[in-house]
Tab-separated table of C-alpha atoms and ligand atoms in Angstrom:
chain	number	residue	atom	x	y	z
A	691	UNK	CA	0.695	-8.710	-11.112
A	692	UNK	CA	-2.542	-8.751	-9.161
A	693	UNK	CA	-1.706	-8.327	-5.451
A	694	UNK	CA	-4.722	-8.266	-3.163
A	695	UNK	CA	-5.071	-7.825	0.600
A	696	UNK	CA	-8.128	-9.425	2.138
A	697	UNK	CA	-8.695	-7.260	5.130
A	698	UNK	CA	-11.103	-7.481	8.075
A	699	UNK	CA	-11.503	-8.333	11.750
A	700	UNK	CA	-10.951	-11.868	13.102
A	701	UNK	CA	-13.671	-14.157	11.857
A	702	UNK	CA	-14.757	-11.817	9.069
A	703	UNK	CA	-14.291	-14.542	6.489
A	704	UNK	CA	-10.890	-13.711	5.044
A	705	UNK	CA	-9.671	-17.312	4.977
A	706	UNK	CA	-13.076	-18.591	3.761
A	707	UNK	CA	-13.119	-16.185	0.801
A	708	UNK	CA	-9.405	-16.564	-0.026
A	709	UNK	CA	-9.899	-20.274	-0.588
A	710	UNK	CA	-12.254	-19.522	-3.524
A	711	UNK	CA	-10.452	-16.480	-4.917
A	712	UNK	CA	-7.087	-18.215	-5.296
A	713	UNK	CA	-8.526	-20.803	-7.694
A	714	UNK	CA	-10.666	-18.250	-9.550
A	715	UNK	CA	-7.781	-15.849	-10.223
A	716	UNK	CA	-4.798	-18.250	-9.981
A	717	UNK	CA	-3.131	-16.377	-7.137
A	718	UNK	CA	-0.854	-17.573	-4.339
A	719	UNK	CA	-2.545	-17.468	-0.919
A	720	UNK	CA	-0.387	-16.178	1.914
A	721	UNK	CA	-2.140	-16.439	5.299
A	722	UNK	CA	0.061	-15.413	8.213
A	723	UNK	CA	-2.324	-17.170	10.611
A	724	UNK	CA	-1.899	-20.463	8.690
A	725	UNK	CA	1.900	-19.980	8.448
A	726	UNK	CA	2.140	-19.402	12.208
A	727	UNK	CA	-0.034	-22.431	12.954
A	728	UNK	CA	2.178	-24.592	10.650
A	729	UNK	CA	5.256	-23.409	12.559
A	730	UNK	CA	3.527	-24.300	15.834
A	731	UNK	CA	2.624	-27.781	14.502
A	732	UNK	CA	6.260	-28.338	13.493
A	733	UNK	CA	7.304	-27.356	17.015
A	734	UNK	CA	9.767	-24.769	15.661
A	735	UNK	CA	11.231	-22.065	17.912
A	736	UNK	CA	9.301	-19.428	15.927
A	737	UNK	CA	6.080	-21.433	16.288
A	738	UNK	CA	6.480	-21.846	20.021
A	739	UNK	CA	7.117	-18.140	20.428
A	740	UNK	CA	4.105	-17.209	18.280
A	741	UNK	CA	1.829	-19.581	20.176
A	742	UNK	CA	2.257	-17.606	23.404
A	743	UNK	CA	0.806	-14.500	21.715
A	744	UNK	CA	-1.887	-16.263	19.675
A	745	UNK	CA	-3.344	-18.109	22.673
A	746	UNK	CA	-3.872	-14.808	24.426
A	747	UNK	CA	-5.494	-13.182	21.391
A	748	UNK	CA	-2.512	-10.846	20.908
A	749	UNK	CA	-0.689	-10.014	17.705
A	750	UNK	CA	2.645	-11.781	17.140
A	751	UNK	CA	5.597	-9.284	16.977
A	752	UNK	CA	6.004	-7.538	13.639
A	753	UNK	CA	9.581	-8.750	12.975
A	754	UNK	CA	8.529	-12.419	13.209
A	755	UNK	CA	5.686	-12.004	10.731
A	756	UNK	CA	7.582	-9.709	8.299
A	757	UNK	CA	10.486	-12.226	8.167
A	758	UNK	CA	8.024	-15.014	7.198
A	759	UNK	CA	6.481	-12.905	4.445
A	760	UNK	CA	9.882	-11.940	3.035
A	761	UNK	CA	10.780	-15.629	2.727
A	762	UNK	CA	7.451	-16.465	1.008
A	763	UNK	CA	7.732	-13.601	-1.523
A	764	UNK	CA	11.216	-14.798	-2.450
A	765	UNK	CA	10.015	-18.379	-2.796
A	766	UNK	CA	7.284	-17.483	-5.278
A	767	UNK	CA	8.853	-14.491	-7.081
A	768	UNK	CA	8.304	-14.830	-10.852
A	769	UNK	CA	6.229	-18.017	-10.427
A	770	UNK	CA	2.691	-16.646	-9.840
A	771	UNK	CA	0.233	-14.059	-11.273
A	772	UNK	CA	0.062	-12.397	-7.881
A	773	UNK	CA	-0.720	-12.884	-4.214
A	774	UNK	CA	-3.678	-12.766	-1.876
A	775	UNK	CA	-2.504	-11.615	1.520
A	776	UNK	CA	-4.898	-12.881	4.229
A	777	UNK	CA	-4.493	-11.585	7.770
A	778	UNK	CA	-1.447	-9.557	6.756
A	779	UNK	CA	-0.622	-6.700	7.173
A	780	UNK	CA	-2.101	-6.268	10.651
A	781	UNK	CA	-0.127	-3.199	11.728
A	782	UNK	CA	1.056	-0.080	9.908
A	783	UNK	CA	4.676	-1.245	10.366
A	784	UNK	CA	3.748	-4.518	8.568
A	785	UNK	CA	2.022	-2.510	5.781
A	786	UNK	CA	5.068	-0.312	5.271
A	787	UNK	CA	7.374	-3.402	5.252
A	788	UNK	CA	5.089	-5.121	2.694
A	789	UNK	CA	5.018	-2.035	0.449
A	790	UNK	CA	8.841	-1.909	0.541
A	791	UNK	CA	9.286	-5.649	-0.113
A	792	UNK	CA	6.926	-5.496	-3.130
A	793	UNK	CA	8.618	-2.342	-4.456
A	794	UNK	CA	11.989	-4.142	-4.315
A	795	UNK	CA	10.406	-6.788	-6.565
A	796	UNK	CA	9.030	-4.166	-8.954
A	797	UNK	CA	5.376	-4.591	-7.945
A	798	UNK	CA	2.807	-3.199	-5.498
A	799	UNK	CA	-0.506	-3.789	-3.787
A	800	UNK	CA	-3.313	-3.527	-6.368
A	801	UNK	CA	-6.321	-3.351	-3.998
A	802	UNK	CA	-7.322	-3.855	-0.354
A	803	UNK	CA	-10.730	-5.527	0.000
A	804	UNK	CA	-12.058	-4.863	3.500
A	805	UNK	CA	-14.830	-7.083	4.844
A	806	UNK	CA	-17.235	-5.254	7.187
A	807	UNK	CA	-18.826	-7.464	9.897
A	808	UNK	CA	-20.450	-6.473	13.205
A	809	UNK	CA	-18.799	-7.571	16.482
A	810	UNK	CA	-21.813	-9.661	17.487
A	811	UNK	CA	-21.586	-11.648	14.218
A	812	UNK	CA	-17.787	-12.096	14.605
A	813	UNK	CA	-18.240	-13.505	18.092
A	814	UNK	CA	-20.963	-15.857	16.921
A	815	UNK	CA	-18.924	-17.161	13.955
A	816	UNK	CA	-15.691	-17.684	15.917
A	817	UNK	CA	-17.447	-19.468	18.838
A	818	UNK	CA	-19.161	-21.687	16.258
A	819	UNK	CA	-15.833	-22.474	14.572
A	820	UNK	CA	-14.313	-23.110	18.032
A	821	UNK	CA	-16.533	-26.170	18.471
A	822	UNK	CA	-14.434	-28.022	15.849
A	823	UNK	CA	-11.304	-25.944	14.992
A	824	UNK	CA	-9.144	-27.144	17.872
A	825	UNK	CA	-7.849	-23.538	18.082
A	826	UNK	CA	-7.298	-22.307	21.636
A	827	UNK	CA	-7.997	-18.733	20.483
A	828	UNK	CA	-11.501	-19.656	19.241
A	829	UNK	CA	-13.118	-20.994	22.389
A	830	UNK	CA	-12.835	-18.310	25.048
A	831	UNK	CA	-15.084	-15.251	24.726
A	832	UNK	CA	-12.561	-13.047	26.497
A	833	UNK	CA	-9.748	-14.057	24.107
A	834	UNK	CA	-11.967	-13.427	21.071
A	835	UNK	CA	-12.866	-9.977	22.409
A	836	UNK	CA	-9.112	-9.279	22.917
A	837	UNK	CA	-8.491	-10.257	19.287
A	838	UNK	CA	-11.193	-7.816	18.123
A	839	UNK	CA	-9.715	-5.119	20.411
A	840	UNK	CA	-6.249	-5.702	18.934
A	841	UNK	CA	-7.810	-5.291	15.511
A	842	UNK	CA	-9.586	-2.048	16.496
A	843	UNK	CA	-6.430	-0.511	17.929
A	844	UNK	CA	-3.566	-1.834	15.780
A	845	UNK	CA	-5.111	-3.050	12.498
A	846	UNK	CA	-7.761	-0.450	11.512
A	847	UNK	CA	-4.984	2.113	10.863
A	848	UNK	CA	-3.770	-0.226	8.048
A	849	UNK	CA	-7.081	0.512	6.204
A	850	UNK	CA	-6.361	4.235	6.542
A	851	UNK	CA	-2.809	3.648	5.209
A	852	UNK	CA	-4.198	2.177	1.956
A	853	UNK	CA	-7.242	4.514	1.794
A	854	UNK	CA	-4.781	7.434	1.518
A	855	UNK	CA	-3.288	5.676	-1.517
A	856	UNK	CA	-6.787	5.257	-3.048
A	857	UNK	CA	-6.552	1.468	-2.783
A	858	UNK	CA	-9.268	0.590	-0.217
A	859	UNK	CA	-12.717	-0.899	-1.037
A	860	UNK	CA	-15.161	-1.689	1.724
A	861	UNK	CA	-17.311	-4.811	1.202
A	862	UNK	CA	-20.404	-5.897	3.183
A	863	UNK	CA	-19.148	-9.091	4.885
A	864	UNK	CA	-22.518	-10.162	6.273
A	865	UNK	CA	-24.691	-12.438	4.131
A	866	UNK	CA	-24.175	-15.830	2.596
A	867	UNK	CA	-20.617	-16.912	1.684
A	868	UNK	CA	-21.614	-16.936	-2.025
A	869	UNK	CA	-23.127	-13.427	-1.870
A	870	UNK	CA	-19.913	-12.065	-0.419
A	871	UNK	CA	-17.794	-13.933	-2.983
A	872	UNK	CA	-19.851	-12.248	-5.750
A	873	UNK	CA	-19.215	-8.814	-4.239
A	874	UNK	CA	-15.472	-9.502	-4.063
A	875	UNK	CA	-15.330	-10.831	-7.635
A	876	UNK	CA	-17.124	-7.732	-8.925
A	877	UNK	CA	-14.382	-5.605	-7.376
A	878	UNK	CA	-11.571	-7.805	-8.714
A	879	UNK	CA	-12.911	-8.202	-12.240
A	880	UNK	CA	-12.606	-4.489	-12.942
A	881	UNK	CA	-8.925	-4.564	-11.936
A	882	UNK	CA	-7.926	-6.954	-14.675
B	2104	LIG	P1	-6.008	-15.657	11.531
B	2104	LIG	O1	-5.583	-17.047	11.237
B	2104	LIG	O2	-5.728	-14.623	10.472
B	2104	LIG	O3	-7.531	-15.850	11.875
B	2104	LIG	P2	-8.917	-15.148	11.805
B	2104	LIG	O4	-8.737	-13.647	11.844
B	2104	LIG	O5	-9.722	-15.779	12.876
B	2104	LIG	O6	-9.674	-15.584	10.486
B	2104	LIG	P3	-10.531	-15.172	9.225
B	2104	LIG	O7	-10.990	-13.771	9.121
B	2104	LIG	O8	-9.706	-15.701	8.107
B	2104	LIG	O9	-11.893	-15.958	9.427
B	2104	LIG	P4	-12.487	-17.236	8.650
B	2104	LIG	O10	-12.602	-17.037	7.180
B	2104	LIG	O11	-11.773	-18.433	9.144
B	2104	LIG	O12	-5.246	-15.101	12.880
B	2104	LIG	C1	-5.134	-15.864	14.087
B	2104	LIG	C2	-4.052	-15.244	15.027
B	2104	LIG	O13	-2.744	-15.337	14.432
B	2104	LIG	C3	-4.185	-13.750	15.358
B	2104	LIG	O14	-5.082	-13.504	16.431
B	2104	LIG	C4	-2.701	-13.392	15.710
B	2104	LIG	O15	-2.388	-13.791	17.051
B	2104	LIG	C5	-1.910	-14.238	14.761
B	2104	LIG	N1	-1.536	-13.516	13.514
B	2104	LIG	C6	-1.940	-13.853	12.269
B	2104	LIG	N2	-1.464	-12.993	11.364
B	2104	LIG	C7	-0.736	-12.055	12.059
B	2104	LIG	C8	-0.011	-10.863	11.700
B	2104	LIG	N3	0.055	-10.441	10.415
B	2104	LIG	N4	0.592	-10.155	12.673
B	2104	LIG	C9	0.533	-10.543	13.938
B	2104	LIG	N5	-0.127	-11.615	14.362
B	2104	LIG	C10	-0.775	-12.403	13.438
B	2104	LIG	O16	-13.994	-17.203	9.195
B	2104	LIG	C11	-14.327	-17.421	10.553
B	2104	LIG	C12	-15.526	-18.373	10.664
B	2104	LIG	O17	-16.668	-17.748	10.104
B	2104	LIG	C13	-15.348	-19.697	9.944
B	2104	LIG	O18	-15.814	-20.714	10.754
B	2104	LIG	C14	-16.247	-19.556	8.707
B	2104	LIG	O19	-16.796	-20.800	8.311
B	2104	LIG	C15	-17.263	-18.616	9.166
B	2104	LIG	N6	-17.813	-17.782	8.088
B	2104	LIG	C16	-17.022	-17.194	7.118
B	2104	LIG	N7	-17.842	-16.464	6.282
B	2104	LIG	C17	-19.121	-16.590	6.783
B	2104	LIG	C18	-20.401	-16.065	6.365
B	2104	LIG	N8	-20.536	-15.296	5.310
B	2104	LIG	N9	-21.472	-16.401	7.116
B	2104	LIG	C19	-21.389	-17.196	8.209
B	2104	LIG	N10	-20.192	-17.737	8.636
B	2104	LIG	C20	-19.087	-17.427	7.902
């Protein structure tokens, strides 16, 4: 199986790039941000709880997110060539849980592709998206800065977790969307 993590700060282009990569490599896209927003739209208890954190730019508790991933892996086990994890794992506890869940299914993370984007560019992109996204966490500069701070404190250690396993590749995430797609594909093509 080809199991990729698209890694990077909020607004680094994970969702944008995943949309292309899933069709190119026939992988199942799992975005925890999208799953949480779907739960919110359904008005489920989980969605309502998650919304309180997301609106403040904070990470949703690990157990909520890990439970959702467990369900998705079971749903697609044996049916796909692999997964692209987008926005997950965001803490070392999530990374360890993911490694264990995949090991139980006889597979593992193949590669972590980490998009590198400056804070000024992240802020610019997210505020631009906020004009049309309808996302409460995209419009307020303070909330966006809190998201980046959460990333710097809680999520960057995930890169170190996979670097120690020799699975991390850093990719320049500034440039046109197509240029970044080409860089990602060059990394993925040598894995197959
Ligand atoms: P996410 O939904 O994961 O959102 P994101 O980090 O903003 O998005 P992404 O990096 O995918 O950016 P995109 O491609 O859209 O998370 C939202 C919230 O959910 C979190 O803050 C947290 O509360 C919660 N959450 C999610 N997962 C969680 C987890 N595992 N644990 C705990 N909590 C969790 O790109 C952004 C914009 O830039 C777009 O408008 C795009 O068009 C533009 N863009 C992309 N590439 C560009 C380029 N090369 N040049 C110019 N613009 C570009």
